[in-house]
């Protein structure tokens, strides 16, 4: 028997209500998705985070429904009975009903999507937007993906760390830093954990961090945000190829787990066939030079040494549709910390992982020699005095090391087939948006 005074606890989630409970008393809590008034009785469809339940309200309980609006929060106790509706095997015959929190009318959007809203409008009311189960599912999935990534990295002896997000000087060079007032001085928001993660491997050997980073990018595209989450790793005594192998292992494990979830009927926002199609036995690796040759063959005009323009990447994405690595980039296109390729000083031991046109990962081997690192900072026109805290660490016995950064939000775009990164970020930040 349900305690009559207990207004906020439930005995069951919606997904647990099934024929095995016929004749039993249960209590559920959720929001009103639909009110079907057919005169002497009213069918209330109650949704919670796990699913939807049909309830039948009759007699004296109808009184409680007078001012009821869709999306109000409600608790219901009643007995489970076999239903007649084709969508529900069972329903709850209501015995006790309590409207806990009334939703205003009209709401800024309809999460059940009877009236379609633009992405902008949905993000304006994101908390409500998430009552659409297909949208909520994206973020449940994001949570599972980070869980899988963590477990793979931990099983490879990586230690999870958190490095500062408020920093005193640029972590990568470049101008895309946000500055903030920090007491009597100026500080910046971290654009990457790059320098800290390299320092940490001095003692910790292998580290990873999953955290937000900040880039003052003026570009307004479907794949850039001012705040994004990166999965960053760094490992001592591994080279570029080793960390590419690890990236491959992480990605293929994520895909394998998703395939299992889908086989178990797990997710509404994913298409099993499209995920299975992404899962190849391994990920192809093409050199930068190979990609330039292919693109020139296709009519793009690229000089050896040029970076790929958006249109070149799109063309490459049409040729190589799934995941692939681009390796051995010209050294001059890469940040100061990237190591040159042995025996080929104009090339680097670096890579990007692409999905079609979309860059998901950048990584490579780093310099561990402090003199060479200092020289590279100077060569790139940066002021080495701003990197003294970092450079001194390299005089304490720095092992050779490699690592990468994987954009989690971009990975989620690929996994959910989203065309805009804002679909897979709860509260996106870009040049136009700082609220909610
Ligand atoms: O390519 P990026 O800038 O590389 C680094 O930050 C290096 N420190 C990583 C390393 O270990 N060498 O960023 C890494 C990834 C990109 O490939 C992309 O997936 C994502 O982070 N990313 C962004 N995602 C959304 N919005 C932005 N503005 C992003 N900038 C980078
Ligand atoms: Mg990059």
GROMACS .gro file of C-alpha atoms and ligand atoms in nm:
model
  468
    1UNK     CA    1   0.000   0.000   0.000
    2UNK     CA    2   0.125   0.348  -0.086
    3UNK     CA    3   0.157   0.591   0.203
    4UNK     CA    4  -0.112   0.852   0.143
    5UNK     CA    5   0.099   1.131   0.285
    6UNK     CA    6   0.393   1.050   0.062
    7UNK     CA    7   0.348   1.289  -0.226
    8UNK     CA    8   0.684   1.289  -0.393
    9UNK     CA    9   0.811   0.934  -0.395
   10UNK     CA   10   0.729   0.682  -0.663
   11UNK     CA   11   0.719   0.305  -0.639
   12UNK     CA   12   0.793   0.254  -1.010
   13UNK     CA   13   0.936   0.427  -1.314
   14UNK     CA   14   0.727   0.413  -1.632
   15UNK     CA   15   0.950   0.150  -1.792
   16UNK     CA   16   0.876  -0.090  -1.505
   17UNK     CA   17   0.498  -0.084  -1.552
   18UNK     CA   18   0.406  -0.404  -1.733
   19UNK     CA   19   0.164  -0.699  -1.730
   20UNK     CA   20   0.352  -0.868  -1.444
   21UNK     CA   21   0.205  -0.597  -1.217
   22UNK     CA   22  -0.165  -0.645  -1.308
   23UNK     CA   23  -0.380  -0.608  -0.994
   24UNK     CA   24  -0.098  -0.442  -0.799
   25UNK     CA   25  -0.099  -0.094  -0.650
   26UNK     CA   26   0.176   0.138  -0.779
   27UNK     CA   27   0.265   0.504  -0.765
   28UNK     CA   28   0.431   0.693  -1.047
   29UNK     CA   29   0.559   1.047  -1.086
   30UNK     CA   30   0.611   1.242  -1.404
   31UNK     CA   31   0.472   1.506  -1.634
   32UNK     CA   32   0.146   1.510  -1.822
   33UNK     CA   33   0.217   1.450  -2.186
   34UNK     CA   34  -0.139   1.429  -2.304
   35UNK     CA   35  -0.492   1.478  -2.166
   36UNK     CA   36  -0.755   1.277  -2.356
   37UNK     CA   37  -1.093   1.379  -2.221
   38UNK     CA   38  -1.369   1.147  -2.339
   39UNK     CA   39  -1.646   1.263  -2.110
   40UNK     CA   40  -1.698   1.027  -1.819
   41UNK     CA   41  -1.332   0.942  -1.807
   42UNK     CA   42  -1.003   1.103  -1.888
   43UNK     CA   43  -0.692   0.928  -2.011
   44UNK     CA   44  -0.378   1.096  -1.882
   45UNK     CA   45  -0.053   0.999  -2.047
   46UNK     CA   46   0.222   1.043  -1.791
   47UNK     CA   47   0.583   1.048  -1.904
   48UNK     CA   48   0.895   1.024  -1.692
   49UNK     CA   49   1.259   1.002  -1.793
   50UNK     CA   50   1.218   0.630  -1.867
   51UNK     CA   51   0.899   0.610  -2.072
   52UNK     CA   52   0.527   0.672  -2.081
   53UNK     CA   53   0.227   0.526  -1.896
   54UNK     CA   54  -0.144   0.549  -1.963
   55UNK     CA   55  -0.362   0.628  -1.663
   56UNK     CA   56  -0.742   0.634  -1.640
   57UNK     CA   57  -0.913   0.892  -1.422
   58UNK     CA   58  -1.281   0.850  -1.334
   59UNK     CA   59  -1.547   0.961  -1.085
   60UNK     CA   60  -1.451   1.192  -0.802
   61UNK     CA   61  -1.087   1.212  -0.919
   62UNK     CA   62  -1.191   1.405  -1.231
   63UNK     CA   63  -1.231   1.709  -1.005
   64UNK     CA   64  -0.854   1.723  -0.954
   65UNK     CA   65  -0.801   1.770  -1.328
   66UNK     CA   66  -0.990   2.099  -1.355
   67UNK     CA   67  -0.691   2.329  -1.415
   68UNK     CA   68  -0.450   2.064  -1.526
   69UNK     CA   69  -0.214   2.169  -1.806
   70UNK     CA   70   0.016   1.960  -2.021
   71UNK     CA   71   0.367   1.922  -1.876
   72UNK     CA   72   0.254   1.977  -1.519
   73UNK     CA   73   0.423   1.751  -1.267
   74UNK     CA   74   0.190   1.499  -1.114
   75UNK     CA   75   0.197   1.194  -0.890
   76UNK     CA   76  -0.053   0.917  -0.933
   77UNK     CA   77  -0.128   0.602  -0.737
   78UNK     CA   78  -0.355   0.334  -0.863
   79UNK     CA   79  -0.403  -0.024  -0.966
   80UNK     CA   80  -0.259  -0.178  -1.279
   81UNK     CA   81  -0.513  -0.323  -1.519
   82UNK     CA   82  -0.509  -0.458  -1.873
   83UNK     CA   83  -0.580  -0.170  -2.111
   84UNK     CA   84  -0.775  -0.147  -2.434
   85UNK     CA   85  -0.555   0.116  -2.605
   86UNK     CA   86  -0.338  -0.030  -2.879
   87UNK     CA   87  -0.025   0.155  -2.760
   88UNK     CA   88  -0.039   0.028  -2.402
   89UNK     CA   89  -0.066  -0.330  -2.271
   90UNK     CA   90  -0.156  -0.205  -1.926
   91UNK     CA   91  -0.285   0.113  -1.767
   92UNK     CA   92  -0.319   0.253  -1.418
   93UNK     CA   93  -0.668   0.300  -1.279
   94UNK     CA   94  -0.622   0.612  -1.069
   95UNK     CA   95  -0.691   0.598  -0.698
   96UNK     CA   96  -0.508   0.906  -0.585
   97UNK     CA   97  -0.389   1.201  -0.787
   98UNK     CA   98  -0.183   1.501  -0.692
   99UNK     CA   99  -0.082   1.793  -0.909
  100UNK     CA  100   0.252   1.892  -0.761
  101UNK     CA  101   0.367   2.165  -0.997
  102UNK     CA  102   0.152   2.324  -1.264
  103UNK     CA  103   0.313   2.414  -1.597
  104UNK     CA  104   0.222   2.752  -1.744
  105UNK     CA  105   0.031   2.773  -2.066
  106UNK     CA  106   0.131   2.826  -2.336
  107UNK     CA  107   0.480   2.682  -2.296
  108UNK     CA  108   0.759   2.832  -2.508
  109UNK     CA  109   0.780   2.512  -2.707
  110UNK     CA  110   0.619   2.174  -2.743
  111UNK     CA  111   0.866   1.901  -2.649
  112UNK     CA  112   0.638   1.636  -2.794
  113UNK     CA  113   0.716   1.810  -3.124
  114UNK     CA  114   0.361   1.845  -3.250
  115UNK     CA  115   0.467   2.196  -3.346
  116UNK     CA  116   0.824   2.189  -3.472
  117UNK     CA  117   1.063   2.449  -3.328
  118UNK     CA  118   1.390   2.576  -3.469
  119UNK     CA  119   1.713   2.469  -3.300
  120UNK     CA  120   1.762   2.825  -3.171
  121UNK     CA  121   1.418   2.830  -3.013
  122UNK     CA  122   1.479   2.488  -2.861
  123UNK     CA  123   1.807   2.596  -2.705
  124UNK     CA  124   1.638   2.909  -2.566
  125UNK     CA  125   1.424   2.669  -2.359
  126UNK     CA  126   1.668   2.379  -2.339
  127UNK     CA  127   1.546   2.234  -2.008
  128UNK     CA  128   1.200   2.190  -2.158
  129UNK     CA  129   1.337   2.073  -2.494
  130UNK     CA  130   1.495   1.779  -2.310
  131UNK     CA  131   1.150   1.648  -2.224
  132UNK     CA  132   1.152   1.522  -2.579
  133UNK     CA  133   1.289   1.169  -2.523
  134UNK     CA  134   1.482   1.169  -2.851
  135UNK     CA  135   1.673   1.477  -2.744
  136UNK     CA  136   1.730   1.362  -2.385
  137UNK     CA  137   1.869   1.040  -2.529
  138UNK     CA  138   2.154   1.225  -2.703
  139UNK     CA  139   2.282   1.336  -2.364
  140UNK     CA  140   2.234   0.998  -2.201
  141UNK     CA  141   2.441   0.862  -2.486
  142UNK     CA  142   2.707   1.128  -2.435
  143UNK     CA  143   2.729   1.018  -2.074
  144UNK     CA  144   2.774   0.651  -2.180
  145UNK     CA  145   3.036   0.745  -2.438
  146UNK     CA  146   3.249   0.927  -2.177
  147UNK     CA  147   3.203   0.630  -1.948
  148UNK     CA  148   3.336   0.390  -2.214
  149UNK     CA  149   3.628   0.621  -2.299
  150UNK     CA  150   3.720   0.647  -1.930
  151UNK     CA  151   3.715   0.273  -1.884
  152UNK     CA  152   3.934   0.208  -2.192
  153UNK     CA  153   4.190   0.469  -2.083
  154UNK     CA  154   4.193   0.352  -1.721
  155UNK     CA  155   4.249  -0.005  -1.835
  156UNK     CA  156   4.552   0.128  -2.028
  157UNK     CA  157   4.693   0.273  -1.703
  158UNK     CA  158   4.598   0.635  -1.768
  159UNK     CA  159   4.531   0.851  -1.462
  160UNK     CA  160   4.243   1.095  -1.490
  161UNK     CA  161   4.346   1.452  -1.404
  162UNK     CA  162   4.200   1.802  -1.404
  163UNK     CA  163   4.423   2.094  -1.500
  164UNK     CA  164   4.345   2.464  -1.444
  165UNK     CA  165   4.098   2.640  -1.667
  166UNK     CA  166   4.208   2.985  -1.547
  167UNK     CA  167   4.561   3.031  -1.671
  168UNK     CA  168   4.830   3.299  -1.673
  169UNK     CA  169   4.949   3.263  -2.032
  170UNK     CA  170   4.853   3.097  -2.359
  171UNK     CA  171   4.871   2.717  -2.366
  172UNK     CA  172   4.910   2.677  -2.740
  173UNK     CA  173   5.006   3.015  -2.881
  174UNK     CA  174   4.765   3.182  -3.120
  175UNK     CA  175   4.520   3.461  -3.058
  176UNK     CA  176   4.199   3.278  -2.984
  177UNK     CA  177   4.208   3.325  -2.604
  178UNK     CA  178   3.938   3.471  -2.383
  179UNK     CA  179   4.078   3.704  -2.119
  180UNK     CA  180   3.922   3.750  -1.777
  181UNK     CA  181   3.983   3.989  -1.490
  182UNK     CA  182   4.169   3.802  -1.220
  183UNK     CA  183   4.197   4.020  -0.910
  184UNK     CA  184   4.448   4.290  -1.009
  185UNK     CA  185   4.576   4.116  -1.317
  186UNK     CA  186   4.459   3.958  -1.641
  187UNK     CA  187   4.410   3.584  -1.685
  188UNK     CA  188   4.290   3.364  -1.970
  189UNK     CA  189   4.054   3.072  -2.011
  190UNK     CA  190   4.242   2.756  -2.110
  191UNK     CA  191   4.216   2.672  -2.481
  192UNK     CA  192   4.362   2.323  -2.419
  193UNK     CA  193   4.533   2.129  -2.135
  194UNK     CA  194   4.830   2.079  -2.370
  195UNK     CA  195   5.117   2.215  -2.162
  196UNK     CA  196   4.990   2.083  -1.828
  197UNK     CA  197   4.927   1.734  -1.957
  198UNK     CA  198   5.280   1.724  -2.099
  199UNK     CA  199   5.424   1.838  -1.766
  200UNK     CA  200   5.228   1.575  -1.576
  201UNK     CA  201   5.372   1.279  -1.764
  202UNK     CA  202   5.710   1.368  -1.608
  203UNK     CA  203   5.592   1.173  -1.303
  204UNK     CA  204   5.254   1.023  -1.384
  205UNK     CA  205   5.354   0.850  -1.711
  206UNK     CA  206   5.003   0.849  -1.864
  207UNK     CA  207   4.729   1.104  -1.800
  208UNK     CA  208   4.394   1.198  -1.948
  209UNK     CA  209   4.150   1.480  -1.896
  210UNK     CA  210   3.787   1.521  -2.003
  211UNK     CA  211   3.695   1.885  -1.961
  212UNK     CA  212   3.568   2.201  -2.128
  213UNK     CA  213   3.808   2.435  -2.310
  214UNK     CA  214   3.755   2.780  -2.447
  215UNK     CA  215   3.837   2.934  -2.782
  216UNK     CA  216   3.756   3.287  -2.888
  217UNK     CA  217   3.684   3.176  -3.244
  218UNK     CA  218   3.497   3.437  -3.444
  219UNK     CA  219   3.391   3.179  -3.702
  220UNK     CA  220   3.024   3.089  -3.694
  221UNK     CA  221   3.009   2.731  -3.822
  222UNK     CA  222   2.816   2.415  -3.742
  223UNK     CA  223   3.128   2.256  -3.591
  224UNK     CA  224   3.291   2.528  -3.377
  225UNK     CA  225   3.184   2.651  -3.036
  226UNK     CA  226   3.354   2.893  -2.796
  227UNK     CA  227   3.330   2.628  -2.525
  228UNK     CA  228   3.372   2.261  -2.616
  229UNK     CA  229   3.468   1.941  -2.438
  230UNK     CA  230   3.788   1.764  -2.528
  231UNK     CA  231   3.915   1.424  -2.427
  232UNK     CA  232   4.289   1.480  -2.400
  233UNK     CA  233   4.554   1.218  -2.341
  234UNK     CA  234   4.930   1.229  -2.300
  235UNK     CA  235   5.165   0.932  -2.252
  236UNK     CA  236   5.536   0.889  -2.188
  237UNK     CA  237   5.740   0.648  -2.402
  238UNK     CA  238   5.479   0.625  -2.676
  239UNK     CA  239   5.523   0.757  -3.028
  240UNK     CA  240   5.275   0.900  -3.270
  241UNK     CA  241   5.179   0.561  -3.410
  242UNK     CA  242   5.121   0.417  -3.061
  243UNK     CA  243   4.878   0.693  -2.968
  244UNK     CA  244   4.701   0.658  -3.304
  245UNK     CA  245   4.653   0.290  -3.219
  246UNK     CA  246   4.509   0.396  -2.885
  247UNK     CA  247   4.271   0.647  -3.048
  248UNK     CA  248   4.158   0.367  -3.277
  249UNK     CA  249   4.100   0.137  -2.981
  250UNK     CA  250   3.899   0.403  -2.798
  251UNK     CA  251   3.678   0.474  -3.099
  252UNK     CA  252   3.619   0.113  -3.196
  253UNK     CA  253   3.534   0.023  -2.836
  254UNK     CA  254   3.283   0.309  -2.821
  255UNK     CA  255   3.123   0.182  -3.144
  256UNK     CA  256   3.116  -0.178  -3.018
  257UNK     CA  257   2.941  -0.075  -2.696
  258UNK     CA  258   2.689   0.130  -2.890
  259UNK     CA  259   2.614  -0.163  -3.116
  260UNK     CA  260   2.547  -0.378  -2.807
  261UNK     CA  261   2.323  -0.106  -2.659
  262UNK     CA  262   2.128  -0.089  -2.984
  263UNK     CA  263   2.094  -0.467  -3.003
  264UNK     CA  264   1.943  -0.457  -2.655
  265UNK     CA  265   1.689  -0.206  -2.788
  266UNK     CA  266   1.864   0.069  -2.594
  267UNK     CA  267   1.848   0.394  -2.782
  268UNK     CA  268   1.585   0.589  -2.971
  269UNK     CA  269   1.816   0.848  -3.122
  270UNK     CA  270   2.059   0.610  -3.289
  271UNK     CA  271   2.036   0.410  -3.601
  272UNK     CA  272   2.185   0.064  -3.556
  273UNK     CA  273   2.270   0.015  -3.925
  274UNK     CA  274   2.454   0.346  -3.949
  275UNK     CA  275   2.660   0.274  -3.637
  276UNK     CA  276   2.745  -0.077  -3.756
  277UNK     CA  277   2.855   0.076  -4.087
  278UNK     CA  278   3.101   0.304  -3.906
  279UNK     CA  279   3.259   0.005  -3.732
  280UNK     CA  280   3.539  -0.107  -3.964
  281UNK     CA  281   3.806  -0.356  -3.846
  282UNK     CA  282   4.059  -0.070  -3.838
  283UNK     CA  283   4.094   0.295  -3.936
  284UNK     CA  284   4.283   0.382  -4.257
  285UNK     CA  285   4.588   0.606  -4.235
  286UNK     CA  286   4.682   0.836  -4.525
  287UNK     CA  287   4.977   1.071  -4.534
  288UNK     CA  288   4.924   1.443  -4.584
  289UNK     CA  289   5.118   1.407  -4.912
  290UNK     CA  290   4.882   1.135  -5.032
  291UNK     CA  291   4.583   1.359  -4.955
  292UNK     CA  292   4.738   1.655  -5.143
  293UNK     CA  293   4.799   1.431  -5.446
  294UNK     CA  294   4.444   1.296  -5.438
  295UNK     CA  295   4.296   1.645  -5.406
  296UNK     CA  296   4.508   1.787  -5.690
  297UNK     CA  297   4.399   1.491  -5.901
  298UNK     CA  298   4.039   1.592  -5.821
  299UNK     CA  299   4.099   1.946  -5.946
  300UNK     CA  300   4.179   2.131  -5.621
  301UNK     CA  301   4.494   2.340  -5.650
  302UNK     CA  302   4.702   2.276  -5.341
  303UNK     CA  303   5.071   2.346  -5.302
  304UNK     CA  304   5.261   2.095  -5.097
  305UNK     CA  305   5.281   2.264  -4.754
  306UNK     CA  306   4.941   2.440  -4.769
  307UNK     CA  307   4.679   2.373  -4.506
  308UNK     CA  308   4.354   2.221  -4.634
  309UNK     CA  309   4.079   2.472  -4.695
  310UNK     CA  310   3.721   2.398  -4.599
  311UNK     CA  311   3.643   2.309  -4.961
  312UNK     CA  312   3.943   2.073  -4.983
  313UNK     CA  313   3.833   1.899  -4.664
  314UNK     CA  314   3.481   1.863  -4.798
  315UNK     CA  315   3.617   1.710  -5.117
  316UNK     CA  316   3.837   1.475  -4.916
  317UNK     CA  317   3.532   1.387  -4.709
  318UNK     CA  318   3.347   1.283  -5.023
  319UNK     CA  319   3.632   1.051  -5.118
  320UNK     CA  320   3.690   0.905  -4.770
  321UNK     CA  321   3.351   0.891  -4.605
  322UNK     CA  322   3.412   0.733  -4.264
  323UNK     CA  323   3.697   0.765  -4.013
  324UNK     CA  324   4.054   0.806  -4.144
  325UNK     CA  325   4.380   0.949  -4.018
  326UNK     CA  326   4.585   1.211  -4.202
  327UNK     CA  327   4.948   1.169  -4.091
  328UNK     CA  328   5.284   1.340  -4.138
  329UNK     CA  329   5.171   1.699  -4.175
  330UNK     CA  330   5.427   1.962  -4.276
  331UNK     CA  331   5.596   2.081  -3.957
  332UNK     CA  332   5.518   2.446  -4.030
  333UNK     CA  333   5.143   2.377  -4.007
  334UNK     CA  334   5.170   2.233  -3.656
  335UNK     CA  335   5.212   2.394  -3.312
  336UNK     CA  336   5.559   2.444  -3.157
  337UNK     CA  337   5.539   2.137  -2.933
  338UNK     CA  338   5.506   1.891  -3.222
  339UNK     CA  339   5.814   1.679  -3.298
  340UNK     CA  340   5.960   1.662  -3.648
  341UNK     CA  341   5.962   1.332  -3.834
  342UNK     CA  342   6.292   1.148  -3.789
  343UNK     CA  343   6.511   1.204  -4.096
  344UNK     CA  344   6.256   1.441  -4.259
  345UNK     CA  345   6.277   1.773  -4.075
  346UNK     CA  346   6.007   1.947  -4.283
  347UNK     CA  347   5.752   1.686  -4.186
  348UNK     CA  348   5.609   1.621  -3.840
  349UNK     CA  349   5.519   1.319  -3.635
  350UNK     CA  350   5.158   1.427  -3.615
  351UNK     CA  351   4.811   1.329  -3.724
  352UNK     CA  352   4.450   1.433  -3.741
  353UNK     CA  353   4.163   1.189  -3.725
  354UNK     CA  354   3.887   1.285  -3.966
  355UNK     CA  355   3.532   1.173  -4.011
  356UNK     CA  356   3.466   1.269  -4.372
  357UNK     CA  357   3.531   1.645  -4.374
  358UNK     CA  358   3.510   1.681  -3.996
  359UNK     CA  359   3.827   1.688  -3.783
  360UNK     CA  360   3.780   1.492  -3.461
  361UNK     CA  361   4.133   1.456  -3.324
  362UNK     CA  362   4.468   1.632  -3.348
  363UNK     CA  363   4.770   1.467  -3.197
  364UNK     CA  364   5.130   1.365  -3.233
  365UNK     CA  365   5.466   1.320  -3.073
  366UNK     CA  366   5.604   1.615  -2.874
  367UNK     CA  367   5.949   1.760  -2.824
  368UNK     CA  368   6.102   1.648  -2.495
  369UNK     CA  369   6.434   1.830  -2.536
  370UNK     CA  370   6.408   2.173  -2.369
  371UNK     CA  371   6.652   2.343  -2.609
  372UNK     CA  372   6.467   2.222  -2.917
  373UNK     CA  373   6.133   2.318  -2.763
  374UNK     CA  374   6.261   2.670  -2.683
  375UNK     CA  375   6.392   2.706  -3.039
  376UNK     CA  376   6.056   2.598  -3.185
  377UNK     CA  377   5.877   2.857  -2.971
  378UNK     CA  378   6.110   3.126  -3.108
  379UNK     CA  379   6.078   2.995  -3.466
  380UNK     CA  380   5.701   3.033  -3.442
  381UNK     CA  381   5.737   3.398  -3.342
  382UNK     CA  382   5.629   3.337  -2.981
  383UNK     CA  383   5.798   3.490  -2.678
  384UNK     CA  384   5.981   3.218  -2.482
  385UNK     CA  385   5.970   3.428  -2.162
  386UNK     CA  386   5.594   3.356  -2.152
  387UNK     CA  387   5.670   2.982  -2.143
  388UNK     CA  388   5.941   2.977  -1.872
  389UNK     CA  389   5.721   2.786  -1.622
  390UNK     CA  390   5.674   2.522  -1.886
  391UNK     CA  391   6.028   2.512  -2.026
  392UNK     CA  392   6.190   2.460  -1.685
  393UNK     CA  393   5.994   2.135  -1.640
  394UNK     CA  394   6.172   2.003  -1.948
  395UNK     CA  395   6.504   2.038  -1.765
  396UNK     CA  396   6.397   1.795  -1.492
  397UNK     CA  397   6.425   1.478  -1.700
  398UNK     CA  398   6.138   1.475  -1.948
  399UNK     CA  399   6.056   1.144  -2.116
  400UNK     CA  400   5.968   1.128  -2.486
  401UNK     CA  401   5.591   1.149  -2.513
  402UNK     CA  402   5.289   1.170  -2.741
  403UNK     CA  403   4.922   1.246  -2.709
  404UNK     CA  404   4.603   1.372  -2.867
  405UNK     CA  405   4.286   1.572  -2.812
  406UNK     CA  406   3.950   1.433  -2.924
  407UNK     CA  407   3.655   1.672  -2.951
  408UNK     CA  408   3.376   1.494  -2.761
  409UNK     CA  409   3.101   1.714  -2.905
  410UNK     CA  410   3.220   1.646  -3.258
  411UNK     CA  411   3.232   1.275  -3.185
  412UNK     CA  412   2.870   1.297  -3.068
  413UNK     CA  413   2.778   1.470  -3.395
  414UNK     CA  414   2.915   1.169  -3.581
  415UNK     CA  415   2.746   0.912  -3.357
  416UNK     CA  416   2.404   1.078  -3.369
  417UNK     CA  417   2.436   1.202  -3.727
  418UNK     CA  418   2.377   1.561  -3.609
  419UNK     CA  419   2.448   1.829  -3.869
  420UNK     CA  420   2.507   2.100  -3.610
  421UNK     CA  421   2.730   2.073  -3.301
  422UNK     CA  422   2.467   2.272  -3.107
  423UNK     CA  423   2.235   1.968  -3.124
  424UNK     CA  424   2.471   1.769  -2.901
  425UNK     CA  425   2.574   2.039  -2.651
  426UNK     CA  426   2.332   2.123  -2.370
  427UNK     CA  427   2.398   2.495  -2.349
  428UNK     CA  428   2.613   2.594  -2.648
  429UNK     CA  429   2.832   2.903  -2.641
  430UNK     CA  430   2.919   3.084  -2.962
  431UNK     CA  431   2.967   3.439  -3.093
  432UNK     CA  432   2.591   3.497  -3.078
  433UNK     CA  433   2.497   3.306  -2.766
  434UNK     CA  434   2.580   3.342  -2.398
  435UNK     CA  435   2.235   3.249  -2.262
  436UNK     CA  436   2.070   3.045  -2.122
  437LIG     O1  437   4.292   2.035  -3.297
  437LIG     P1  438   4.296   2.096  -3.162
  437LIG     O2  439   4.300   2.244  -3.157
  437LIG     O3  440   4.423   2.032  -3.089
  437LIG     C1  441   4.462   2.060  -2.962
  437LIG     O4  442   4.402   2.127  -2.883
  437LIG     C2  443   4.586   1.988  -2.925
  437LIG     N1  444   4.639   2.043  -2.798
  437LIG     C3  445   4.557   1.841  -2.908
  437LIG     C4  446   4.679   1.759  -2.895
  437LIG     O5  447   4.688   1.678  -2.807
  437LIG     N2  448   4.772   1.776  -2.983
  437LIG     O6  449   4.172   2.047  -3.077
  437LIG     C5  450   4.148   1.908  -3.059
  437LIG     C6  451   4.008   1.872  -3.103
  437LIG     C7  452   3.978   1.903  -3.248
  437LIG     O7  453   4.021   1.804  -3.335
  437LIG     C8  454   3.826   1.914  -3.244
  437LIG     O8  455   3.765   1.786  -3.246
  437LIG     C9  456   3.801   1.976  -3.109
  437LIG     O9  457   3.913   1.948  -3.028
  437LIG     N3  458   3.784   2.122  -3.121
  437LIG    C10  459   3.666   2.185  -3.119
  437LIG     N4  460   3.539   2.140  -3.108
  437LIG    C11  461   3.440   2.232  -3.110
  437LIG     N5  462   3.459   2.365  -3.120
  437LIG    C12  463   3.585   2.416  -3.130
  437LIG     N6  464   3.602   2.548  -3.138
  437LIG    C13  465   3.695   2.325  -3.131
  437LIG     N7  466   3.829   2.337  -3.138
  437LIG    C14  467   3.881   2.215  -3.132
  438LIG    MG1  468   4.345   2.036  -3.489
   0.00000   0.00000   0.00000
